[in-house]
C-alpha atoms as a printed R data frame, in Angstrom:
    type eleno elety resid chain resno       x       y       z
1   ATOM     1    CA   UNK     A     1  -0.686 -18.548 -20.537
2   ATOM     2    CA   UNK     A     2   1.190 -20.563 -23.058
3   ATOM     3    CA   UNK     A     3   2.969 -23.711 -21.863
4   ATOM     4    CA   UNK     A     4   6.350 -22.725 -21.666
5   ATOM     5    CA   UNK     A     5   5.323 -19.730 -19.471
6   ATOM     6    CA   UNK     A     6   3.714 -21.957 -16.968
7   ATOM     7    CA   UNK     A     7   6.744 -24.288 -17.206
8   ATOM     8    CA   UNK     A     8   9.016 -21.694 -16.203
9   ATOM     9    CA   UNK     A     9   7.356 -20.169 -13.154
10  ATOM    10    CA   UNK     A    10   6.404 -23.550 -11.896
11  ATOM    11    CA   UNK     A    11  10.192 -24.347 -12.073
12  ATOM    12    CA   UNK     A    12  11.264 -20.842 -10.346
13  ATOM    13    CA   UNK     A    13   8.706 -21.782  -7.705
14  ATOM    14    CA   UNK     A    14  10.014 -25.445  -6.690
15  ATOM    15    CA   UNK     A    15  13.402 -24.103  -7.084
16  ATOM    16    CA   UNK     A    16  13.171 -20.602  -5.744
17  ATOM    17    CA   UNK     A    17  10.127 -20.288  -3.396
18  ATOM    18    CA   UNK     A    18  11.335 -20.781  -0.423
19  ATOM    19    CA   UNK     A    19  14.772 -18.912  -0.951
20  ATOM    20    CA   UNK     A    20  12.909 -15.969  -2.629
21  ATOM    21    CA   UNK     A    21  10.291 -15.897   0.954
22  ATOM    22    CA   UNK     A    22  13.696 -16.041   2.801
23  ATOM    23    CA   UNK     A    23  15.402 -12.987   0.809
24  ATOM    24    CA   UNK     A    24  11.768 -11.108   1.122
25  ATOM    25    CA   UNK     A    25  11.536 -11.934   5.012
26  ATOM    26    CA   UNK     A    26  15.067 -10.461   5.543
27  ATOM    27    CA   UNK     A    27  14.094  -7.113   4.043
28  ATOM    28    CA   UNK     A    28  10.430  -6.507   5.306
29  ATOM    29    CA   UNK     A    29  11.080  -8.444   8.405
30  ATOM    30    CA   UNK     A    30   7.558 -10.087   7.870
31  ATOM    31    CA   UNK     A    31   7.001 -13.587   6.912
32  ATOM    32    CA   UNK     A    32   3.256 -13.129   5.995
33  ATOM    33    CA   UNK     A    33   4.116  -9.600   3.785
34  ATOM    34    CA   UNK     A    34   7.117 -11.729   1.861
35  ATOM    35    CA   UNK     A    35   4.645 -14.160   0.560
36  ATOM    36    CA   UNK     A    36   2.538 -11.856  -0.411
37  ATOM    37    CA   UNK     A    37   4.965  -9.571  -2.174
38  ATOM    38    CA   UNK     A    38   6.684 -12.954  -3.538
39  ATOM    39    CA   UNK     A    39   3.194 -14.043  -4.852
40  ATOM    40    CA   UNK     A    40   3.176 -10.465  -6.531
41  ATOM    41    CA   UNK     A    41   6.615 -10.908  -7.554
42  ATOM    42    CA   UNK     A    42   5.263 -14.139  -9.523
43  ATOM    43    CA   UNK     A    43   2.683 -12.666 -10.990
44  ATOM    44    CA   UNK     A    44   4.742  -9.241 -12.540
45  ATOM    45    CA   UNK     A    45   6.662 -12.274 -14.361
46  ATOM    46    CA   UNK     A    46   3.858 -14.074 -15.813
47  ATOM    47    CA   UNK     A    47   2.717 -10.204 -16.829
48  ATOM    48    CA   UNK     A    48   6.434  -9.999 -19.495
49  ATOM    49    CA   UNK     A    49   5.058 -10.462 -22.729
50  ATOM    50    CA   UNK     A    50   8.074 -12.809 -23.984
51  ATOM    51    CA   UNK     A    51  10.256 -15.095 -21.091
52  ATOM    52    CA   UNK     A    52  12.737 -16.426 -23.408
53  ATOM    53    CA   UNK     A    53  14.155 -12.535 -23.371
54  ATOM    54    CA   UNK     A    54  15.521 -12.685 -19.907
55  ATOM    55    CA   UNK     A    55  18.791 -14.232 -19.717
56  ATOM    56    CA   UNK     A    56  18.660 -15.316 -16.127
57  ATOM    57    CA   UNK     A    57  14.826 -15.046 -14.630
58  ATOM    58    CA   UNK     A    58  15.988 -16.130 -11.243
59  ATOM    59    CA   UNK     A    59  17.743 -13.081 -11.281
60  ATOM    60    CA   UNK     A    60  14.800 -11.233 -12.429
61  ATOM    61    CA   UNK     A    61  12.125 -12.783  -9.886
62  ATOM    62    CA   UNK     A    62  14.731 -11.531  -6.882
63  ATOM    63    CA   UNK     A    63  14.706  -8.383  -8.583
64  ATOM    64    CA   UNK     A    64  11.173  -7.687  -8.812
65  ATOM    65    CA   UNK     A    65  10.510  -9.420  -5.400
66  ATOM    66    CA   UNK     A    66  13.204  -6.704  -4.079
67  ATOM    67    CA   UNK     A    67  11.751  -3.403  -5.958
68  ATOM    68    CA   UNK     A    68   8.261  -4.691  -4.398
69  ATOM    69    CA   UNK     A    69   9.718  -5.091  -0.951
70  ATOM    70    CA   UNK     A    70  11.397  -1.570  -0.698
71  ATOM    71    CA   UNK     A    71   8.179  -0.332  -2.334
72  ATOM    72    CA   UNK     A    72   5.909  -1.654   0.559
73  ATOM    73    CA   UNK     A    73   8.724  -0.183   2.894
74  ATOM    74    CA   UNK     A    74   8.650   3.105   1.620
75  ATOM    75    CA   UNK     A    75   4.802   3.228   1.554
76  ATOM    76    CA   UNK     A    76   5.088   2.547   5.126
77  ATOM    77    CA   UNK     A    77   7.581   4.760   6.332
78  ATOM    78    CA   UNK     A    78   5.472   7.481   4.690
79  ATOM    79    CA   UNK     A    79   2.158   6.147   6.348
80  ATOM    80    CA   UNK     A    80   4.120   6.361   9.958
81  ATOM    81    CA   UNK     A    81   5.506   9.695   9.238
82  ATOM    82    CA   UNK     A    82   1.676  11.008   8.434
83  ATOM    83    CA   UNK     A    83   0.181   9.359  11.728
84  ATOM    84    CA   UNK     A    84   3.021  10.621  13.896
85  ATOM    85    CA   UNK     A    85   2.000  13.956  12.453
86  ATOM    86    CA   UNK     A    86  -1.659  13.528  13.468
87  ATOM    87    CA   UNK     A    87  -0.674  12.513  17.065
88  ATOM    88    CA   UNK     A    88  -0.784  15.558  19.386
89  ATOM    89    CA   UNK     A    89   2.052  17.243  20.808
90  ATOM    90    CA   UNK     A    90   4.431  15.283  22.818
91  ATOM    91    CA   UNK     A    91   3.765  15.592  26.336
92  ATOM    92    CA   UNK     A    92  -0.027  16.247  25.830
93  ATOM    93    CA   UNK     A    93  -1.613  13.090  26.899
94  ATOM    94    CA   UNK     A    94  -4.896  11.750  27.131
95  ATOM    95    CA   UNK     A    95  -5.149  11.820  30.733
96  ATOM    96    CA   UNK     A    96  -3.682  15.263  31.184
97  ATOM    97    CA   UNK     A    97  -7.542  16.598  31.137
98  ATOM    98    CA   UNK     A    98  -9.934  14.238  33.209
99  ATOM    99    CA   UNK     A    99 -12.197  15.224  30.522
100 ATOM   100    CA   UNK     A   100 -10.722  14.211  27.440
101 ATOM   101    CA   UNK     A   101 -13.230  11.457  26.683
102 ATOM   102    CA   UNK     A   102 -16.356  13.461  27.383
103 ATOM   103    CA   UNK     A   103 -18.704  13.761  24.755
104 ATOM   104    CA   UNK     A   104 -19.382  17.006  25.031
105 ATOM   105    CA   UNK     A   105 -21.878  18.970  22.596
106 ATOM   106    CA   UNK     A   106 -18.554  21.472  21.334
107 ATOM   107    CA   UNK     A   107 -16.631  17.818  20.833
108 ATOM   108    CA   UNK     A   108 -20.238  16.264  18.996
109 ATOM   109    CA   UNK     A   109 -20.498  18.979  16.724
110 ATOM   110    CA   UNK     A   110 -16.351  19.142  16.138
111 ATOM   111    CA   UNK     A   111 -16.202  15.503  15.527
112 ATOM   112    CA   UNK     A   112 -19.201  16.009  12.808
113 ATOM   113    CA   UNK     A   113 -17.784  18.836  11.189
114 ATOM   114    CA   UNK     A   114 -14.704  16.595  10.385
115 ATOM   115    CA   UNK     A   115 -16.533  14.394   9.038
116 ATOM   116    CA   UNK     A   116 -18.220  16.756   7.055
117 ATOM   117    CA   UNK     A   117 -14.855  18.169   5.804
118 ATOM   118    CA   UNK     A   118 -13.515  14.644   4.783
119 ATOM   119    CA   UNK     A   119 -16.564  13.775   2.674
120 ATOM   120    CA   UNK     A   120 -16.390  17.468   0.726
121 ATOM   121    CA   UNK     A   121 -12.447  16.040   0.473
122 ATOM   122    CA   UNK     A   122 -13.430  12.675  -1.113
123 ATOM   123    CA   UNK     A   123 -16.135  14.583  -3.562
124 ATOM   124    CA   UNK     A   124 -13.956  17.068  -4.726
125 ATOM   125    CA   UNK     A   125 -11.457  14.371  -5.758
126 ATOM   126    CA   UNK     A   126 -10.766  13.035  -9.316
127 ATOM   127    CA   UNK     A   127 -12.591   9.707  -9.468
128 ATOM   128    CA   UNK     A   128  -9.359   7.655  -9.706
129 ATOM   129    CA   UNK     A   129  -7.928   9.149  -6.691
130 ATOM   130    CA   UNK     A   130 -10.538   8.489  -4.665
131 ATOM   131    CA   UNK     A   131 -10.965   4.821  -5.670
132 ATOM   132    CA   UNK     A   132  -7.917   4.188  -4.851
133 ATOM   133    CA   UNK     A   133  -8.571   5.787  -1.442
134 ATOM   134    CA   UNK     A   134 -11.150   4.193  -0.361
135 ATOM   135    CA   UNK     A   135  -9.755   1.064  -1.749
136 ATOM   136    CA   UNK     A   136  -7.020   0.950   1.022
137 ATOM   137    CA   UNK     A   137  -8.699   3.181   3.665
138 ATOM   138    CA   UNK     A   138 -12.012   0.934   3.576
139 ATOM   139    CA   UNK     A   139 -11.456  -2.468   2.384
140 ATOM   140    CA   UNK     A   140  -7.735  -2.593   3.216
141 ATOM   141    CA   UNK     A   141  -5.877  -3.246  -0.065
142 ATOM   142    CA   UNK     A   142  -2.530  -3.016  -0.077
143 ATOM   143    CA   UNK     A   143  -0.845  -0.242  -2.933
144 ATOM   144    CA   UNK     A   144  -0.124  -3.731  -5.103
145 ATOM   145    CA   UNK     A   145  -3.410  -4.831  -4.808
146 ATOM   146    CA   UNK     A   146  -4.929  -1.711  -5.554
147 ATOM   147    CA   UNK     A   147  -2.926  -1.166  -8.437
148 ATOM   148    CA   UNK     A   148  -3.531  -4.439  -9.516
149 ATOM   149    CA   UNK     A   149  -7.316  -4.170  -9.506
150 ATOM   150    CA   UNK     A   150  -7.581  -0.607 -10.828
151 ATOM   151    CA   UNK     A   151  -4.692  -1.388 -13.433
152 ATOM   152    CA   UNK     A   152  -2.446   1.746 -12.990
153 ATOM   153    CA   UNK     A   153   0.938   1.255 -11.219
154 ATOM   154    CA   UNK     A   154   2.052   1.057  -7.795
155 ATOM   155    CA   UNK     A   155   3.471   4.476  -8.229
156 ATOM   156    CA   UNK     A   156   0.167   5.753  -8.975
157 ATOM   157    CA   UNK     A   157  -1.383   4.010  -6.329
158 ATOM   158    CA   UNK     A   158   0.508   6.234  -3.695
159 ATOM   159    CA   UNK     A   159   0.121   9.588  -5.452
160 ATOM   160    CA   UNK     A   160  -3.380   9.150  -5.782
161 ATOM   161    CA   UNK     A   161  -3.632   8.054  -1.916
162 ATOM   162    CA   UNK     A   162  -1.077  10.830  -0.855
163 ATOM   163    CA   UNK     A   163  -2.770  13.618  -2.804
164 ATOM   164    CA   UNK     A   164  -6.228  12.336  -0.855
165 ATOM   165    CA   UNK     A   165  -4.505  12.461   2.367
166 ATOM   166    CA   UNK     A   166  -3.957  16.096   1.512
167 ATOM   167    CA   UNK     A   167  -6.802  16.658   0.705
168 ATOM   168    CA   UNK     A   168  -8.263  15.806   3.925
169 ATOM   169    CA   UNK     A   169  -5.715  17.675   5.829
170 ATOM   170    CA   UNK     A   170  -6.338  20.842   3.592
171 ATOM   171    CA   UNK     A   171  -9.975  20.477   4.544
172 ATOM   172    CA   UNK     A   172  -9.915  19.532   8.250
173 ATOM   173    CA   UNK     A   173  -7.046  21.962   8.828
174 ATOM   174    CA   UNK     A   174  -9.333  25.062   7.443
175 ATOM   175    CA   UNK     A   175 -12.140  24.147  10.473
């Protein structure tokens, strides 16, 4: 990173950190997930090949800051909307059926055969897809972070993960 670069984000910082982790806070209503997205918001503007083009990168940094922020909002408004779809029926409660805990052999075998079904859903994905997958299923990446790491955008991130989440529903759903 050239000099100049590393001039002008250290300046944004000490002049904007704190007002940029305010802004973030007020849309994802988290103060640990505004840091983070404001460190990502940081780092998108050390990625822009040539600073001196933007005319006011304050202006920029908010911007970026804000696409990222809606971006982790969406992602999670689609995340609830897929678990409230795995939940069962409202009304139908665990303790409606004394046995719903029981281990029995039908539940064993059941249990196994989802399993099963998941695993032929990860192998008959494209290799990207299910990087990115397991990426945020199993070591609990965030879409930025995957995207980061496997270099595609953030976009990508949640087609790949929302065409594996298919998958597995296609496959479970045909037990």
């Amino acid at each position: 990173m050239n000099r100049a670069r590393k001039t002008l984000l250290e300046k944004l910082f000490a002049d904007h950190g704190q007002a940029l982790v305010r802004f973030i806070t007020r849309i994802v209503r988290s103060t640990e997930d505004a840091e983070d997205i404001a460190q990502h918001a940081y780092l998108r503007l050390q990625k822009l090949s040539d600073e001196k083009d933007l005319e006011n990168p304050r202006a920029y940094l908010f911007q970026i800051a804000n696409n990222l922020a809606v971006d982790q909002l969406r992602r999670g408004k689609l995340h609830l909307e897929y678990v409230s779809q795995q939940l069962p029926a409202e009304g139908a409660t665990a303790t409606d059926d004394d046995h719903a805990f029981h281990q029995s052999p039908e539940r064993v075998l059941a249990a196994r055969q989802q399993l099963q079904a998941i695993h032929d859903a990860m192998d008959s994905l494209p290799l990207k897809c299910r990087q990115a997958f397991l990426l945020h299923r199993s070591r609990g990446l965030s879409y930025a972070e995957i995207a980061q790491e496997m270099n595609i955008s953030v976009s990508s991130v949640e087609k790949y993960i929302l065409q594996a989440l298919k998958m597995c529903r296609k496959k479970v759903g045909n037990l």
